[in-house]
Amino acid sequence: MANDNPTLEFLGAARSVTGSKFLARTKNSQVLFECGMFQGLKELRLRNWNPFPMNPADLEAVVLTHAHIDHSGMLPRLTKMGYEGPIYCTPASTELLRLLLPDAGYLQEQEANYANKKGYSKHSPALPLFTREDAQESLGQLRTLDYGKSLEVADGVTIKFHPSGHILGAGFVEADIGGRKVIVSGDIGSYEREVMAEPSDLPDADYVLVESTYGGRSVDARPVQETLKEHIGPVLAEGGVVVIPAFAIGRTTLVIYHLRQLQERGELPDVPVYVDSPMATDAVDIYCRYGLEHNLKVDLLRSSDKCPITAKTMHMVKRLEDSKKLHRKPGPMIIVSASGMLAGGRSVHHVKTRGGDPKNLILLVGYQADGTRGRALIQGKRELKMFGETHTINAKVASIQGLSAHGDSDDVLRWLGTSKAKPKAFLVHGEDEGLHAMGKRVGEELHWKHYTPNYLEKIKL
Ligand SMILES: [Zn+2]
């Protein structure tokens, strides 16, 4: 019967990059793929406060492609609102989530406290979306599933993870939803990267939900290290401070890896590199334990002086007091700190203290979502609102793309091209321009049907 057709509802990352959430309904069950937070534009962030469009208690299962907050960050809220069932992801993802979700809860609490103290929130009192405690609660629901193993997670819904080459633990999902084969791409990594292994080939399917973060853009093919050296070298020579906002797990590892290589070859001076993130040290440890997923040499990772993801003169800054002390230290030095889009966290404090000095450099190394301070800087804005006040940025601003954990347009097309079938593509996880460009390539180069779903649209499979 037609009414029994499974459906898919696009509850996030539909005509936006963030907030990934896709609800699959079959005759007897509901499964949520991804549970990401909306980030960036205020209009998007406000959606995080909307009630979930389904009753969380009615879900049978939640399935996550990877640990990034725009794919996982609403889990604590989902739990808080009544979801008690299992959350499936790969083993490495569970370990990263144990770092990320409590940290996200902490950030939420901090922001609410700060807003209340300074009185700049329009709501009083300002409330966190969820707390550290809520995050801890949801961690108890994590269930691991290894790559390549099938599992029936609900009546009529089976899943299998395949490596997607994006960050540690990331896997695209091959799902059977009431008899329809659906691939949920999550984020797809690049084919030419020093750190992560490449994405697995795409199995046959009826539908593919494909990320379009970089849409039609190809990333500058020039070696990243050359570009890094070009930007950083002169600033350090002048005694300046380089602030690199980077997401604490995938990106920070990559940044440190390249800085280390440059230092090893004597192309960058051995200035202090401060990794101002309580999570980054734990992340190195997790990278060591999941050697098969990346291309780094595990024996080197275990060596204290040769570890490729430790800079030669690296200092891990865990405690908040030490982070505050950093603000008074003179250059030359490099500070790597989260969040990567300057949406919050310690990196915003560093931009606030270092951004006024023209000798310094703010180096953006990842995707900058619409509405974030990072995007504003790339667009040439030099007045940033931080902690309720406007600050003028006189420091140099540069942006490097080759360090993204995302594949560019060519990588995603290459990945799609490994499919022997001609599935229909649902274009998600992109802004208008990127979605349009990706649709064009999918249609013209692969001759696949494609469609870009709207926010909250429900589609019969
Ligand atoms: Zn991601």
Coordinates of N, CA and C and ligand atoms in Angstrom, one line a residue, residues 65-71 166-167 170 186-188 211 247 251 405-406 429, ligand 1:
T65 N 26.8 9.6 12.0 CA 27.9 9.4 11.1 C 29.3 9.7 11.7
H66 N 29.3 10.8 12.5 CA 30.5 11.1 13.2 C 30.3 12.1 14.3
A67 N 31.4 12.4 15.0 CA 31.2 13.1 16.3 C 31.1 14.7 16.2
H68 N 31.3 15.3 15.1 CA 31.2 16.7 15.0 C 29.9 17.2 15.5
I69 N 30.0 18.4 16.2 CA 28.8 18.9 16.9 C 27.6 19.2 15.9
D70 N 27.9 19.6 14.6 CA 26.8 19.9 13.7 C 26.1 18.6 13.3
H71 N 26.7 17.5 13.7 CA 26.0 16.2 13.5 C 25.6 15.5 14.8
H166 N 36.7 11.3 6.8 CA 36.6 12.7 7.2 C 37.3 13.0 8.5
I167 N 36.9 12.5 9.6 CA 37.7 12.5 10.8 C 37.7 11.1 11.4
A170 N 34.6 8.6 11.6 CA 33.6 9.0 10.7 C 33.2 7.9 9.7
G186 N 27.0 11.7 5.6 CA 27.7 12.5 6.7 C 28.7 13.4 6.0
D187 N 29.9 13.6 6.5 CA 30.9 14.4 5.8 C 31.9 13.5 5.1
I188 N 32.2 13.8 3.9 CA 33.1 13.0 3.1 C 34.5 13.7 3.1
E211 N 26.5 15.3 1.1 CA 26.9 16.6 1.6 C 27.5 17.5 0.5
F247 N 39.0 23.7 15.1 CA 38.1 22.7 15.8 C 39.0 21.7 16.5
R251 N 40.8 19.1 13.0 CA 41.5 20.1 12.4 C 42.8 20.5 13.2
A405 N 38.8 19.2 6.8 CA 38.6 17.7 6.9 C 37.5 17.3 5.8
H406 N 37.0 18.3 5.1 CA 36.0 17.9 4.0 C 36.7 17.8 2.7
H429 N 23.4 19.5 3.5 CA 24.6 20.0 4.1 C 25.4 21.0 3.2
Ligands
ZN1 ZN 32.1 16.9 10.2

